[in-house]
Amino acid sequence: MLTKATAGGGSILNVGVHFFDLLESLTESRIISVSAQTRTFREDIDIDELAMFTVTMSSGQIAHVHTGYLYSGTPDDQREFGFSVSHGTAYLQGFADQIVVKSADGVSRSATVEYNTDEFYPIFFRDALARCRAGQRPLVGLEEAQRALSVVEAGYRSAQQDGASVAVSLI
C-alpha cells in the first residue's frame, strides 16, 4: 500500500476520497476545481503521506480535505484526516471522531461520528450485493466512484503544478 504501482496513490486516495462524496452530499453541489499540495517524507515510498486539497463547489463554496499517514501510529491512530466547509447558513467541520455544525446564528452542535472507512466496507458490500440481487441500483455505484476519483486525479495534477487550480472532469 505504500507504492504508487500497488496502491495508485497515497493517503488522499485511500482515505480522503470518501470525503469528496460527503462534501458533495452535504452541500448538494459538485466539486468543480481543486488546488492541492501533497508531500512524501520517507525515502522508501512514492505515495503522498500528507495531502491538503482545497476544493471549489459549483455553488461557490470552498472546502478543504486533509489526510495523512502517521508514523509510527498505533492501529487506532495511524491515519489523520478532516474536512471543513462553510456556506451561508452553517459551518461544518469533521475531525477525529466528531462533526461540528455551527449555524449562522451562533448555535453549535456536535456528534460523534465513525470516520474509519474500514469499518464500513463489509456493510457497503453486503448492501450493494443485496440491492443488485433485488434488481435495485446500489446506493453508490460506479459513476459516483468515478466522480470521486476524478477529484483525486485533478488534485494530483494540481500538486504537480505547485497547487495551481485544476478543473475536475465533469462526470
PDB file of C-alpha atoms in Angstrom:
ATOM      1  CA  MET A   1       0.000   0.000   0.000  1.00  0.00           C
ATOM      2  CA  LEU A   2       2.981   2.330   0.134  1.00  0.00           C
ATOM      3  CA  THR A   3       3.895   2.267  -3.554  1.00  0.00           C
ATOM      4  CA  LYS A   4       2.123   4.068  -6.369  1.00  0.00           C
ATOM      5  CA  ALA A   5       2.327   0.947  -8.554  1.00  0.00           C
ATOM      6  CA  THR A   6       0.382  -1.082  -5.974  1.00  0.00           C
ATOM      7  CA  ALA A   7      -1.946   1.480  -4.426  1.00  0.00           C
ATOM      8  CA  GLY A   8      -2.368   4.048  -7.201  1.00  0.00           C
ATOM      9  CA  GLY A   9      -1.917   6.864  -4.688  1.00  0.00           C
ATOM     10  CA  GLY A  10      -1.485   7.607  -1.026  1.00  0.00           C
ATOM     11  CA  SER A  11      -3.434   8.972   1.897  1.00  0.00           C
ATOM     12  CA  ILE A  12      -5.800  11.138  -0.134  1.00  0.00           C
ATOM     13  CA  LEU A  13      -6.758   8.251  -2.415  1.00  0.00           C
ATOM     14  CA  ASN A  14      -7.010   5.740   0.415  1.00  0.00           C
ATOM     15  CA  VAL A  15      -8.996   7.704   2.995  1.00  0.00           C
ATOM     16  CA  GLY A  16      -9.638  11.181   1.601  1.00  0.00           C
ATOM     17  CA  VAL A  17     -11.635  10.094  -1.425  1.00  0.00           C
ATOM     18  CA  HIS A  18     -14.690   9.403   0.751  1.00  0.00           C
ATOM     19  CA  PHE A  19     -14.795  12.997   1.972  1.00  0.00           C
ATOM     20  CA  PHE A  20     -15.348  14.307  -1.552  1.00  0.00           C
ATOM     21  CA  ASP A  21     -18.579  12.286  -1.745  1.00  0.00           C
ATOM     22  CA  LEU A  22     -19.514  13.591   1.693  1.00  0.00           C
ATOM     23  CA  LEU A  23     -18.855  17.226   0.759  1.00  0.00           C
ATOM     24  CA  GLU A  24     -20.947  16.949  -2.394  1.00  0.00           C
ATOM     25  CA  SER A  25     -23.741  15.344  -0.390  1.00  0.00           C
ATOM     26  CA  LEU A  26     -23.622  17.912   2.441  1.00  0.00           C
ATOM     27  CA  THR A  27     -23.559  20.913   0.096  1.00  0.00           C
ATOM     28  CA  GLU A  28     -25.774  19.427  -2.638  1.00  0.00           C
ATOM     29  CA  SER A  29     -23.171  20.831  -5.015  1.00  0.00           C
ATOM     30  CA  ARG A  30     -20.495  19.357  -7.290  1.00  0.00           C
ATOM     31  CA  ILE A  31     -16.778  19.903  -6.823  1.00  0.00           C
ATOM     32  CA  ILE A  32     -15.609  21.798  -9.906  1.00  0.00           C
ATOM     33  CA  SER A  33     -11.952  22.552  -9.171  1.00  0.00           C
ATOM     34  CA  VAL A  34      -9.107  21.547  -6.854  1.00  0.00           C
ATOM     35  CA  SER A  35      -5.957  23.219  -5.595  1.00  0.00           C
ATOM     36  CA  ALA A  36      -3.735  20.699  -3.829  1.00  0.00           C
ATOM     37  CA  GLN A  37      -0.418  20.045  -2.200  1.00  0.00           C
ATOM     38  CA  THR A  38       0.977  16.643  -1.302  1.00  0.00           C
ATOM     39  CA  ARG A  39       4.132  15.605   0.487  1.00  0.00           C
ATOM     40  CA  THR A  40       6.183  12.452   0.870  1.00  0.00           C
ATOM     41  CA  PHE A  41       8.753  12.374   3.650  1.00  0.00           C
ATOM     42  CA  ARG A  42      10.013   8.807   3.679  1.00  0.00           C
ATOM     43  CA  GLU A  43      12.530   7.868   1.020  1.00  0.00           C
ATOM     44  CA  ASP A  44      11.313   4.274   0.734  1.00  0.00           C
ATOM     45  CA  ILE A  45       7.819   5.132  -0.566  1.00  0.00           C
ATOM     46  CA  ASP A  46       6.463   7.069  -3.535  1.00  0.00           C
ATOM     47  CA  ILE A  47       2.916   7.927  -2.434  1.00  0.00           C
ATOM     48  CA  ASP A  48       1.589  11.003  -0.658  1.00  0.00           C
ATOM     49  CA  GLU A  49       1.916  10.766   3.100  1.00  0.00           C
ATOM     50  CA  LEU A  50       0.245  14.125   3.640  1.00  0.00           C
ATOM     51  CA  ALA A  51      -2.234  15.885   1.380  1.00  0.00           C
ATOM     52  CA  MET A  52      -4.258  19.088   1.529  1.00  0.00           C
ATOM     53  CA  PHE A  53      -6.963  19.575  -1.080  1.00  0.00           C
ATOM     54  CA  THR A  54      -8.902  22.843  -1.299  1.00  0.00           C
ATOM     55  CA  VAL A  55     -11.963  22.344  -3.460  1.00  0.00           C
ATOM     56  CA  THR A  56     -14.406  24.780  -5.016  1.00  0.00           C
ATOM     57  CA  MET A  57     -18.016  23.689  -5.240  1.00  0.00           C
ATOM     58  CA  SER A  58     -20.321  24.650  -8.128  1.00  0.00           C
ATOM     59  CA  SER A  59     -22.287  26.689  -5.555  1.00  0.00           C
ATOM     60  CA  GLY A  60     -19.181  28.820  -4.942  1.00  0.00           C
ATOM     61  CA  GLN A  61     -18.458  27.272  -1.548  1.00  0.00           C
ATOM     62  CA  ILE A  62     -14.880  26.420  -0.690  1.00  0.00           C
ATOM     63  CA  ALA A  63     -13.987  23.350   1.347  1.00  0.00           C
ATOM     64  CA  HIS A  64     -10.852  21.506   2.304  1.00  0.00           C
ATOM     65  CA  VAL A  65      -9.892  17.913   2.943  1.00  0.00           C
ATOM     66  CA  HIS A  66      -6.610  16.964   4.563  1.00  0.00           C
ATOM     67  CA  THR A  67      -5.203  13.485   5.075  1.00  0.00           C
ATOM     68  CA  GLY A  68      -2.048  11.909   6.375  1.00  0.00           C
ATOM     69  CA  TYR A  69      -0.411   8.659   7.334  1.00  0.00           C
ATOM     70  CA  LEU A  70       1.046   8.900  10.832  1.00  0.00           C
ATOM     71  CA  TYR A  71       4.258   7.060  11.659  1.00  0.00           C
ATOM     72  CA  SER A  72       4.629   5.331  13.901  1.00  0.00           C
ATOM     73  CA  GLY A  73       0.952   5.236  14.582  1.00  0.00           C
ATOM     74  CA  THR A  74      -0.947   2.715  16.597  1.00  0.00           C
ATOM     75  CA  PRO A  75      -3.728   0.693  14.932  1.00  0.00           C
ATOM     76  CA  ASP A  76      -6.180   3.236  16.371  1.00  0.00           C
ATOM     77  CA  ASP A  77      -4.110   6.248  15.324  1.00  0.00           C
ATOM     78  CA  GLN A  78      -2.386   5.544  12.031  1.00  0.00           C
ATOM     79  CA  ARG A  79      -4.292   7.929   9.782  1.00  0.00           C
ATOM     80  CA  GLU A  80      -5.250  11.548  10.176  1.00  0.00           C
ATOM     81  CA  PHE A  81      -7.927  13.291   8.186  1.00  0.00           C
ATOM     82  CA  GLY A  82     -10.527  16.004   8.361  1.00  0.00           C
ATOM     83  CA  PHE A  83     -12.676  18.364   6.370  1.00  0.00           C
ATOM     84  CA  SER A  84     -14.420  21.708   6.644  1.00  0.00           C
ATOM     85  CA  VAL A  85     -16.905  23.619   4.527  1.00  0.00           C
ATOM     86  CA  SER A  86     -18.679  26.911   5.078  1.00  0.00           C
ATOM     87  CA  HIS A  87     -21.721  28.453   3.486  1.00  0.00           C
ATOM     88  CA  GLY A  88     -24.423  31.000   4.227  1.00  0.00           C
ATOM     89  CA  THR A  89     -26.272  29.031   6.877  1.00  0.00           C
ATOM     90  CA  ALA A  90     -23.626  26.929   8.610  1.00  0.00           C
ATOM     91  CA  TYR A  91     -20.006  25.921   9.026  1.00  0.00           C
ATOM     92  CA  LEU A  92     -19.260  22.191   9.180  1.00  0.00           C
ATOM     93  CA  GLN A  93     -16.048  20.656  10.430  1.00  0.00           C
ATOM     94  CA  GLY A  94     -15.159  16.977  10.684  1.00  0.00           C
ATOM     95  CA  PHE A  95     -12.131  15.668  12.569  1.00  0.00           C
ATOM     96  CA  ALA A  96     -11.080  12.767  14.813  1.00  0.00           C
ATOM     97  CA  ASP A  97     -14.454  11.242  15.691  1.00  0.00           C
ATOM     98  CA  GLN A  98     -16.520  14.437  15.624  1.00  0.00           C
ATOM     99  CA  ILE A  99     -18.623  16.517  13.289  1.00  0.00           C
ATOM    100  CA  VAL A 100     -19.361  20.053  14.418  1.00  0.00           C
ATOM    101  CA  VAL A 101     -22.071  22.203  12.862  1.00  0.00           C
ATOM    102  CA  LYS A 102     -22.094  25.909  13.699  1.00  0.00           C
ATOM    103  CA  SER A 103     -25.113  27.767  12.394  1.00  0.00           C
ATOM    104  CA  ALA A 104     -25.026  31.384  11.250  1.00  0.00           C
ATOM    105  CA  ASP A 105     -26.890  32.431  14.411  1.00  0.00           C
ATOM    106  CA  GLY A 106     -24.046  31.060  16.559  1.00  0.00           C
ATOM    107  CA  VAL A 107     -25.687  27.843  17.709  1.00  0.00           C
ATOM    108  CA  SER A 108     -23.211  24.967  17.737  1.00  0.00           C
ATOM    109  CA  ARG A 109     -23.904  21.264  17.897  1.00  0.00           C
ATOM    110  CA  SER A 110     -21.684  18.234  17.543  1.00  0.00           C
ATOM    111  CA  ALA A 111     -21.981  14.493  17.219  1.00  0.00           C
ATOM    112  CA  THR A 112     -19.654  11.545  17.450  1.00  0.00           C
ATOM    113  CA  VAL A 113     -19.067  10.018  14.016  1.00  0.00           C
ATOM    114  CA  GLU A 114     -17.171   6.921  12.880  1.00  0.00           C
ATOM    115  CA  TYR A 115     -14.842   8.021  10.079  1.00  0.00           C
ATOM    116  CA  ASN A 116     -12.829   4.789   9.912  1.00  0.00           C
ATOM    117  CA  THR A 117     -13.954   3.674   6.476  1.00  0.00           C
ATOM    118  CA  ASP A 118     -12.533   0.188   7.029  1.00  0.00           C
ATOM    119  CA  GLU A 119     -15.480  -0.448   9.360  1.00  0.00           C
ATOM    120  CA  PHE A 120     -17.972   0.261   6.585  1.00  0.00           C
ATOM    121  CA  TYR A 121     -16.607  -1.758   3.657  1.00  0.00           C
ATOM    122  CA  PRO A 122     -18.285  -5.057   4.668  1.00  0.00           C
ATOM    123  CA  ILE A 123     -21.576  -3.249   5.307  1.00  0.00           C
ATOM    124  CA  PHE A 124     -21.337  -1.429   1.985  1.00  0.00           C
ATOM    125  CA  PHE A 125     -20.608  -4.595   0.004  1.00  0.00           C
ATOM    126  CA  ARG A 126     -23.391  -6.591   1.663  1.00  0.00           C
ATOM    127  CA  ASP A 127     -25.859  -3.787   0.965  1.00  0.00           C
ATOM    128  CA  ALA A 128     -24.708  -3.356  -2.660  1.00  0.00           C
ATOM    129  CA  LEU A 129     -24.915  -7.102  -3.276  1.00  0.00           C
ATOM    130  CA  ALA A 130     -28.393  -7.326  -1.738  1.00  0.00           C
ATOM    131  CA  ARG A 131     -29.609  -4.417  -3.847  1.00  0.00           C
ATOM    132  CA  CYS A 132     -28.183  -5.941  -7.042  1.00  0.00           C
ATOM    133  CA  ARG A 133     -29.805  -9.286  -6.246  1.00  0.00           C
ATOM    134  CA  ALA A 134     -33.111  -7.455  -5.786  1.00  0.00           C
ATOM    135  CA  GLY A 135     -32.685  -5.717  -9.143  1.00  0.00           C
ATOM    136  CA  GLN A 136     -32.019  -2.349  -7.495  1.00  0.00           C
ATOM    137  CA  ARG A 137     -29.225   0.119  -8.075  1.00  0.00           C
ATOM    138  CA  PRO A 138     -26.617   0.296  -5.274  1.00  0.00           C
ATOM    139  CA  LEU A 139     -26.655   3.482  -3.189  1.00  0.00           C
ATOM    140  CA  VAL A 140     -23.199   4.268  -4.553  1.00  0.00           C
ATOM    141  CA  GLY A 141     -22.294   2.924  -7.949  1.00  0.00           C
ATOM    142  CA  LEU A 142     -19.508   3.150 -10.479  1.00  0.00           C
ATOM    143  CA  GLU A 143     -20.488   6.650 -11.605  1.00  0.00           C
ATOM    144  CA  GLU A 144     -20.098   8.004  -8.068  1.00  0.00           C
ATOM    145  CA  ALA A 145     -16.790   6.183  -7.642  1.00  0.00           C
ATOM    146  CA  GLN A 146     -15.526   7.594 -10.937  1.00  0.00           C
ATOM    147  CA  ARG A 147     -16.663  11.059  -9.864  1.00  0.00           C
ATOM    148  CA  ALA A 148     -14.715  10.889  -6.578  1.00  0.00           C
ATOM    149  CA  LEU A 149     -11.628   9.566  -8.369  1.00  0.00           C
ATOM    150  CA  SER A 150     -11.801  12.444 -10.850  1.00  0.00           C
ATOM    151  CA  VAL A 151     -11.475  14.855  -7.891  1.00  0.00           C
ATOM    152  CA  VAL A 152      -8.411  12.957  -6.614  1.00  0.00           C
ATOM    153  CA  GLU A 153      -6.830  12.891 -10.080  1.00  0.00           C
ATOM    154  CA  ALA A 154      -7.394  16.642 -10.537  1.00  0.00           C
ATOM    155  CA  GLY A 155      -5.797  17.201  -7.134  1.00  0.00           C
ATOM    156  CA  TYR A 156      -2.746  15.129  -8.033  1.00  0.00           C
ATOM    157  CA  ARG A 157      -2.369  17.189 -11.246  1.00  0.00           C
ATOM    158  CA  SER A 158      -2.662  20.359  -9.160  1.00  0.00           C
ATOM    159  CA  ALA A 159       0.035  19.177  -6.743  1.00  0.00           C
ATOM    160  CA  GLN A 160       2.351  18.514  -9.708  1.00  0.00           C
ATOM    161  CA  GLN A 161       1.711  22.125 -10.780  1.00  0.00           C
ATOM    162  CA  ASP A 162       2.607  23.612  -7.364  1.00  0.00           C
ATOM    163  CA  GLY A 163      -1.015  23.912  -6.266  1.00  0.00           C
ATOM    164  CA  ALA A 164      -2.455  25.575  -9.358  1.00  0.00           C
ATOM    165  CA  SER A 165      -6.220  25.225  -9.592  1.00  0.00           C
ATOM    166  CA  VAL A 166      -7.265  22.319 -11.819  1.00  0.00           C
ATOM    167  CA  ALA A 167     -10.775  21.744 -13.151  1.00  0.00           C
ATOM    168  CA  VAL A 168     -12.461  18.479 -12.218  1.00  0.00           C
ATOM    169  CA  SER A 169     -13.699  16.412 -15.156  1.00  0.00           C
ATOM    170  CA  LEU A 170     -17.481  16.502 -15.218  1.00  0.00           C
ATOM    171  CA  ILE A 171     -18.959  13.041 -14.924  1.00  0.00           C
TER     172      ILE A 171
END
